[in-house]
GROMACS .gro file of C-alpha atoms in nm:
model
  282
    1MET     CA    1  -2.709   0.756  -2.222
    2SER     CA    2  -2.537   0.531  -1.970
    3GLY     CA    3  -2.561   0.574  -1.598
    4THR     CA    4  -2.271   0.657  -1.365
    5LEU     CA    5  -2.068   0.434  -1.136
    6TYR     CA    6  -2.033   0.608  -0.798
    7LEU     CA    7  -1.751   0.490  -0.571
    8CYS     CA    8  -1.881   0.573  -0.223
    9ALA     CA    9  -1.656   0.579   0.084
   10THR     CA   10  -1.820   0.449   0.401
   11PRO     CA   11  -1.706   0.483   0.766
   12ILE     CA   12  -1.421   0.266   0.890
   13GLY     CA   13  -1.564   0.272   1.241
   14ASN     CA   14  -1.733   0.594   1.346
   15LEU     CA   15  -2.067   0.638   1.169
   16GLU     CA   16  -2.038   1.016   1.200
   17ASP     CA   17  -1.774   1.000   0.926
   18MET     CA   18  -2.044   0.925   0.668
   19THR     CA   19  -2.074   1.226   0.435
   20PHE     CA   20  -2.402   1.394   0.341
   21ARG     CA   21  -2.313   1.342  -0.026
   22VAL     CA   22  -2.269   0.968   0.014
   23VAL     CA   23  -2.602   0.936   0.200
   24ARG     CA   24  -2.782   1.129  -0.075
   25THR     CA   25  -2.616   0.930  -0.354
   26LEU     CA   26  -2.695   0.596  -0.192
   27ARG     CA   27  -3.059   0.703  -0.162
   28GLU     CA   28  -3.079   0.818  -0.523
   29ALA     CA   29  -2.890   0.532  -0.692
   30ASP     CA   30  -3.082   0.260  -0.872
   31VAL     CA   31  -2.881  -0.012  -0.702
   32ILE     CA   32  -2.606  -0.040  -0.440
   33ALA     CA   33  -2.332  -0.295  -0.505
   34ALA     CA   34  -2.201  -0.401  -0.164
   35GLU     CA   35  -1.913  -0.630  -0.067
   36ASP     CA   36  -2.122  -0.795   0.207
   37THR     CA   37  -2.493  -0.713   0.200
   38ARG     CA   38  -2.540  -0.853   0.552
   39ASN     CA   39  -2.289  -0.605   0.686
   40SER     CA   40  -2.400  -0.311   0.472
   41ILE     CA   41  -2.770  -0.342   0.560
   42LYS     CA   42  -2.684  -0.221   0.911
   43LEU     CA   43  -2.529   0.094   0.768
   44LEU     CA   44  -2.818   0.154   0.529
   45ASN     CA   45  -3.076   0.103   0.804
   46HIS     CA   46  -2.894   0.350   1.028
   47PHE     CA   47  -2.922   0.620   0.762
   48GLU     CA   48  -3.271   0.512   0.651
   49ILE     CA   49  -3.158   0.418   0.300
   50SER     CA   50  -3.391   0.174   0.123
   51THR     CA   51  -3.218   0.142  -0.216
   52PRO     CA   52  -3.197  -0.221  -0.338
   53MET     CA   53  -2.863  -0.394  -0.284
   54THR     CA   54  -2.675  -0.661  -0.474
   55SER     CA   55  -2.358  -0.840  -0.368
   56TYR     CA   56  -2.029  -0.762  -0.543
   57HIS     CA   57  -1.721  -0.926  -0.395
   58GLU     CA   58  -1.392  -1.100  -0.472
   59HIS     CA   59  -1.553  -1.428  -0.582
   60ASN     CA   60  -1.811  -1.285  -0.825
   61ARG     CA   61  -1.637  -0.969  -0.941
   62TYR     CA   62  -1.627  -1.067  -1.310
   63ASP     CA   63  -1.972  -1.226  -1.351
   64LYS     CA   64  -2.148  -0.968  -1.134
   65GLY     CA   65  -1.929  -0.697  -1.284
   66ARG     CA   66  -2.066  -0.774  -1.630
   67GLU     CA   67  -2.422  -0.758  -1.493
   68LEU     CA   68  -2.357  -0.421  -1.333
   69ILE     CA   69  -2.196  -0.283  -1.650
   70ALA     CA   70  -2.504  -0.393  -1.848
   71ARG     CA   71  -2.727  -0.206  -1.602
   72LEU     CA   72  -2.505   0.101  -1.623
   73LEU     CA   73  -2.516   0.092  -2.005
   74ALA     CA   74  -2.894   0.068  -1.980
   75GLY     CA   75  -2.895   0.402  -1.794
   76GLU     CA   76  -2.902   0.294  -1.430
   77ASN     CA   77  -2.678   0.454  -1.167
   78VAL     CA   78  -2.476   0.213  -0.953
   79ALA     CA   79  -2.327   0.303  -0.613
   80LEU     CA   80  -2.037   0.080  -0.507
   81ILE     CA   81  -1.952   0.038  -0.139
   82THR     CA   82  -1.711  -0.186   0.048
   83ASP     CA   83  -1.744  -0.317   0.404
   84ALA     CA   84  -1.559  -0.011   0.534
   85GLY     CA   85  -1.360   0.269   0.377
   86MET     CA   86  -1.289   0.343   0.013
   87PRO     CA   87  -1.399   0.090  -0.250
   88GLY     CA   88  -1.116  -0.005  -0.484
   89ILE     CA   89  -0.844   0.014  -0.217
   90SER     CA   90  -0.736  -0.346  -0.146
   91ASP     CA   91  -1.081  -0.433  -0.275
   92PRO     CA   92  -1.241  -0.598  -0.584
   93GLY     CA   93  -1.393  -0.262  -0.677
   94GLU     CA   94  -1.078  -0.191  -0.880
   95THR     CA   95  -1.194  -0.453  -1.130
   96LEU     CA   96  -1.536  -0.293  -1.172
   97VAL     CA   97  -1.375   0.047  -1.229
   98ARG     CA   98  -1.162  -0.092  -1.513
   99MET     CA   99  -1.464  -0.265  -1.665
  100ALA     CA  100  -1.659   0.062  -1.650
  101TYR     CA  101  -1.386   0.256  -1.829
  102ASP     CA  102  -1.355  -0.017  -2.093
  103ALA     CA  103  -1.731   0.010  -2.154
  104GLY     CA  104  -1.724   0.389  -2.170
  105VAL     CA  105  -1.923   0.428  -1.847
  106PRO     CA  106  -1.861   0.745  -1.640
  107VAL     CA  107  -1.698   0.686  -1.301
  108THR     CA  108  -1.676   0.927  -1.009
  109VAL     CA  109  -1.557   0.909  -0.648
  110LEU     CA  110  -1.732   1.033  -0.334
  111PRO     CA  111  -1.435   1.063  -0.097
  112GLY     CA  112  -1.436   0.983   0.269
  113ALA     CA  113  -1.274   0.754   0.524
  114CYS     CA  114  -0.979   0.535   0.424
  115ALA     CA  115  -0.786   0.333   0.683
  116CYS     CA  116  -0.456   0.360   0.491
  117VAL     CA  117  -0.445   0.741   0.487
  118THR     CA  118  -0.601   0.775   0.834
  119ALA     CA  119  -0.331   0.556   0.991
  120LEU     CA  120  -0.054   0.727   0.795
  121VAL     CA  121  -0.134   1.079   0.913
  122LEU     CA  122  -0.190   0.954   1.268
  123SER     CA  123   0.130   0.749   1.283
  124GLY     CA  124   0.396   1.010   1.346
  125GLN     CA  125   0.599   0.855   1.062
  126PRO     CA  126   0.712   1.058   0.756
  127THR     CA  127   0.416   1.119   0.524
  128ARG     CA  128   0.565   1.295   0.219
  129ARG     CA  129   0.645   0.970   0.037
  130PHE     CA  130   0.482   0.637   0.114
  131CYS     CA  131   0.394   0.303  -0.043
  132PHE     CA  132   0.082   0.102   0.032
  133GLU     CA  133   0.122  -0.276   0.034
  134ALA     CA  134  -0.223  -0.373   0.170
  135PHE     CA  135  -0.204  -0.731   0.310
  136LEU     CA  136   0.117  -0.927   0.261
  137PRO     CA  137   0.071  -1.246   0.051
  138THR     CA  138  -0.012  -1.559   0.248
  139GLU     CA  139   0.166  -1.802   0.014
  140ARG     CA  140   0.517  -1.856   0.153
  141LYS     CA  141   0.727  -1.787  -0.157
  142GLU     CA  142   0.529  -1.477  -0.254
  143ARG     CA  143   0.546  -1.353   0.103
  144GLU     CA  144   0.924  -1.393   0.117
  145GLU     CA  145   0.957  -1.204  -0.211
  146ALA     CA  146   0.735  -0.922  -0.084
  147LEU     CA  147   0.932  -0.891   0.240
  148ALA     CA  148   1.262  -0.893   0.050
  149GLY     CA  149   1.129  -0.619  -0.176
  150LEU     CA  150   1.051  -0.401   0.125
  151ARG     CA  151   1.394  -0.438   0.285
  152ASN     CA  152   1.548  -0.139   0.108
  153GLU     CA  153   1.229   0.065   0.059
  154THR     CA  154   1.305   0.426   0.154
  155ARG     CA  155   0.943   0.542   0.156
  156THR     CA  156   0.714   0.495   0.455
  157ILE     CA  157   0.540   0.156   0.426
  158VAL     CA  158   0.171   0.103   0.505
  159LEU     CA  159   0.039  -0.250   0.560
  160TYR     CA  160  -0.292  -0.399   0.671
  161GLU     CA  161  -0.304  -0.700   0.903
  162ALA     CA  162  -0.565  -0.905   1.087
  163PRO     CA  163  -0.527  -0.917   1.467
  164HIS     CA  164  -0.467  -1.292   1.487
  165ARG     CA  165  -0.171  -1.265   1.244
  166LEU     CA  166  -0.026  -0.941   1.383
  167ALA     CA  167   0.249  -1.079   1.609
  168LYS     CA  168   0.376  -1.323   1.342
  169THR     CA  169   0.385  -1.051   1.075
  170LEU     CA  170   0.568  -0.809   1.305
  171ARG     CA  171   0.827  -1.076   1.382
  172GLU     CA  172   0.884  -1.142   1.011
  173LEU     CA  173   0.913  -0.770   0.942
  174ALA     CA  174   1.169  -0.735   1.222
  175GLU     CA  175   1.375  -1.014   1.067
  176HIS     CA  176   1.368  -0.868   0.715
  177LEU     CA  177   1.367  -0.492   0.779
  178GLY     CA  178   1.560  -0.476   1.105
  179ALA     CA  179   1.456  -0.513   1.469
  180GLU     CA  180   1.507  -0.142   1.542
  181ARG     CA  181   1.302  -0.012   1.249
  182SER     CA  182   1.034   0.231   1.371
  183VAL     CA  183   0.670   0.122   1.337
  184SER     CA  184   0.336   0.265   1.439
  185VAL     CA  185   0.063   0.007   1.501
  186ALA     CA  186  -0.281   0.167   1.461
  187ARG     CA  187  -0.592  -0.020   1.577
  188GLU     CA  188  -0.964   0.050   1.602
  189LEU     CA  189  -0.928   0.366   1.392
  190THR     CA  190  -1.198   0.631   1.454
  191LYS     CA  191  -1.358   0.411   1.723
  192LYS     CA  192  -1.382   0.459   2.098
  193HIS     CA  193  -1.076   0.245   2.172
  194GLU     CA  194  -0.855   0.380   1.893
  195THR     CA  195  -0.487   0.327   1.975
  196VAL     CA  196  -0.156   0.403   1.807
  197VAL     CA  197   0.155   0.233   1.949
  198ARG     CA  198   0.479   0.384   1.815
  199THR     CA  199   0.779   0.163   1.884
  200THR     CA  200   1.025  -0.068   1.705
  201LEU     CA  201   0.934  -0.378   1.507
  202ALA     CA  202   1.099  -0.608   1.763
  203GLU     CA  203   0.928  -0.442   2.060
  204ALA     CA  204   0.592  -0.441   1.882
  205ALA     CA  205   0.626  -0.811   1.801
  206ALA     CA  206   0.707  -0.893   2.165
  207HIS     CA  207   0.417  -0.679   2.288
  208TYR     CA  208   0.155  -0.845   2.069
  209GLU     CA  209   0.293  -1.193   2.133
  210ALA     CA  210   0.229  -1.133   2.504
  211GLU     CA  211  -0.099  -0.947   2.456
  212ALA     CA  212  -0.325  -1.044   2.166
  213ALA     CA  213  -0.447  -0.756   1.952
  214ARG     CA  214  -0.813  -0.680   1.889
  215GLY     CA  215  -0.961  -0.509   1.587
  216GLU     CA  216  -0.822  -0.458   1.239
  217CYS     CA  217  -0.468  -0.322   1.236
  218VAL     CA  218  -0.267  -0.090   1.015
  219LEU     CA  219   0.113  -0.093   1.033
  220VAL     CA  220   0.297   0.223   0.932
  221ILE     CA  221   0.669   0.150   0.906
  222ALA     CA  222   0.949   0.402   0.858
  223GLY     CA  223   1.138   0.364   0.533
  224ARG     CA  224   1.507   0.286   0.525
  225ASP     CA  225   1.747   0.579   0.566
  226PRO     CA  226   1.868   0.663   0.211
  227ALA     CA  227   2.209   0.772   0.344
  228GLU     CA  228   2.256   0.433   0.510
  229LEU     CA  229   2.157   0.261   0.188
  230ARG     CA  230   2.404   0.467  -0.015
  231GLN     CA  231   2.680   0.390   0.234
  232GLU     CA  232   2.614   0.016   0.204
  233ALA     CA  233   2.616   0.042  -0.175
  234ARG     CA  234   2.950   0.230  -0.167
  235GLN     CA  235   3.100  -0.039   0.052
  236GLU     CA  236   2.993  -0.305  -0.198
  237TRP     CA  237   3.132  -0.110  -0.494
  238GLU     CA  238   3.459  -0.049  -0.315
  239LYS     CA  239   3.517  -0.424  -0.304
  240LEU     CA  240   3.578  -0.394  -0.679
  241THR     CA  241   3.884  -0.232  -0.833
  242LEU     CA  242   3.817   0.084  -1.034
  243GLN     CA  243   3.874  -0.110  -1.355
  244GLU     CA  244   3.627  -0.384  -1.253
  245HIS     CA  245   3.376  -0.116  -1.163
  246MET     CA  246   3.423   0.047  -1.503
  247GLU     CA  247   3.388  -0.287  -1.680
  248TYR     CA  248   3.055  -0.344  -1.505
  249TYR     CA  249   2.904  -0.031  -1.659
  250LEU     CA  250   3.072  -0.075  -1.996
  251ALA     CA  251   2.909  -0.419  -2.012
  252GLN     CA  252   2.570  -0.248  -1.959
  253GLY     CA  253   2.622  -0.054  -2.280
  254LEU     CA  254   2.739   0.279  -2.135
  255ASP     CA  255   3.016   0.461  -2.319
  256ARG     CA  256   3.342   0.526  -2.133
  257LYS     CA  257   3.245   0.881  -2.030
  258GLU     CA  258   2.907   0.777  -1.886
  259ALA     CA  259   3.059   0.472  -1.717
  260MET     CA  260   3.320   0.691  -1.547
  261LYS     CA  261   3.043   0.927  -1.431
  262ALA     CA  262   2.848   0.633  -1.284
  263VAL     CA  263   3.156   0.497  -1.108
  264ALA     CA  264   3.230   0.838  -0.957
  265LYS     CA  265   2.873   0.863  -0.825
  266ASP     CA  266   2.876   0.510  -0.680
  267ARG     CA  267   3.203   0.566  -0.497
  268ASN     CA  268   3.134   0.927  -0.398
  269MET     CA  269   3.441   1.041  -0.590
  270GLY     CA  270   3.512   1.312  -0.843
  271LYS     CA  271   3.533   1.209  -1.209
  272ARG     CA  272   3.889   1.338  -1.221
  273GLU     CA  273   3.978   1.113  -0.925
  274VAL     CA  274   3.835   0.814  -1.107
  275TYR     CA  275   4.023   0.904  -1.425
  276GLN     CA  276   4.350   0.946  -1.238
  277GLY     CA  277   4.297   0.618  -1.050
  278LEU     CA  278   4.238   0.431  -1.375
  279LEU     CA  279   4.557   0.580  -1.525
  280GLU     CA  280   4.762   0.484  -1.222
  281ASN     CA  281   4.632   0.129  -1.221
  282GLY     CA  282   4.601   0.093  -1.596
   0.00000   0.00000   0.00000
């Protein structure tokens, strides 16, 4: 029988957030796959864990992944940890999980700290619906596309950012999403100097341009008001005549009845009003 791949959450700052179950599993596993063994050895020493480690990171995730799958198929248990938080979240662990499923290897999660969720619930922003974007792309074209895609996002947006890039990213977000959009900047989560600054994108950008941030940062940004978005859409549709609006949907393959229904919804009108308007201007 094959072994099991254990995805083990580790503290994002405060060591007291380590769970008893994770400590036990790390002690009992045959090997621990760690993103950075030099960083993880400090954690293992603190909890007196002597299980052998091997490195598993972005640059060796396929070659080392195949080695780990072979060990799992041979019956060994592998515990996967990242530098901090939940492996697989903005992390090469997602690749190993897919490889394990493809090989028929059991996978289980030992939950614990995760910076994304911790910042979200601490932010004071709406939490019912959210999207997690991790780090924005660094390549210019991809970054512009990502920012454009977030412009009309109605869910709360969660982003990671390094302190030395924080002010620049906040300025770009203010330009694309609006200077007055609400944001909560969470830093040093679970640590002694944990802070959450709730302000606007423009004010946050100005603050961190004047005062450099320290520690990893999570940005939790309010989504766009759906009512405002609908109003903008109505204004765009109303630039068309009713017949032009109808033709748009008919060209998409809708029949006349469905097209009329879509037009009525877009323009916040009754279907009878649309019908009458088409007759009058027909």
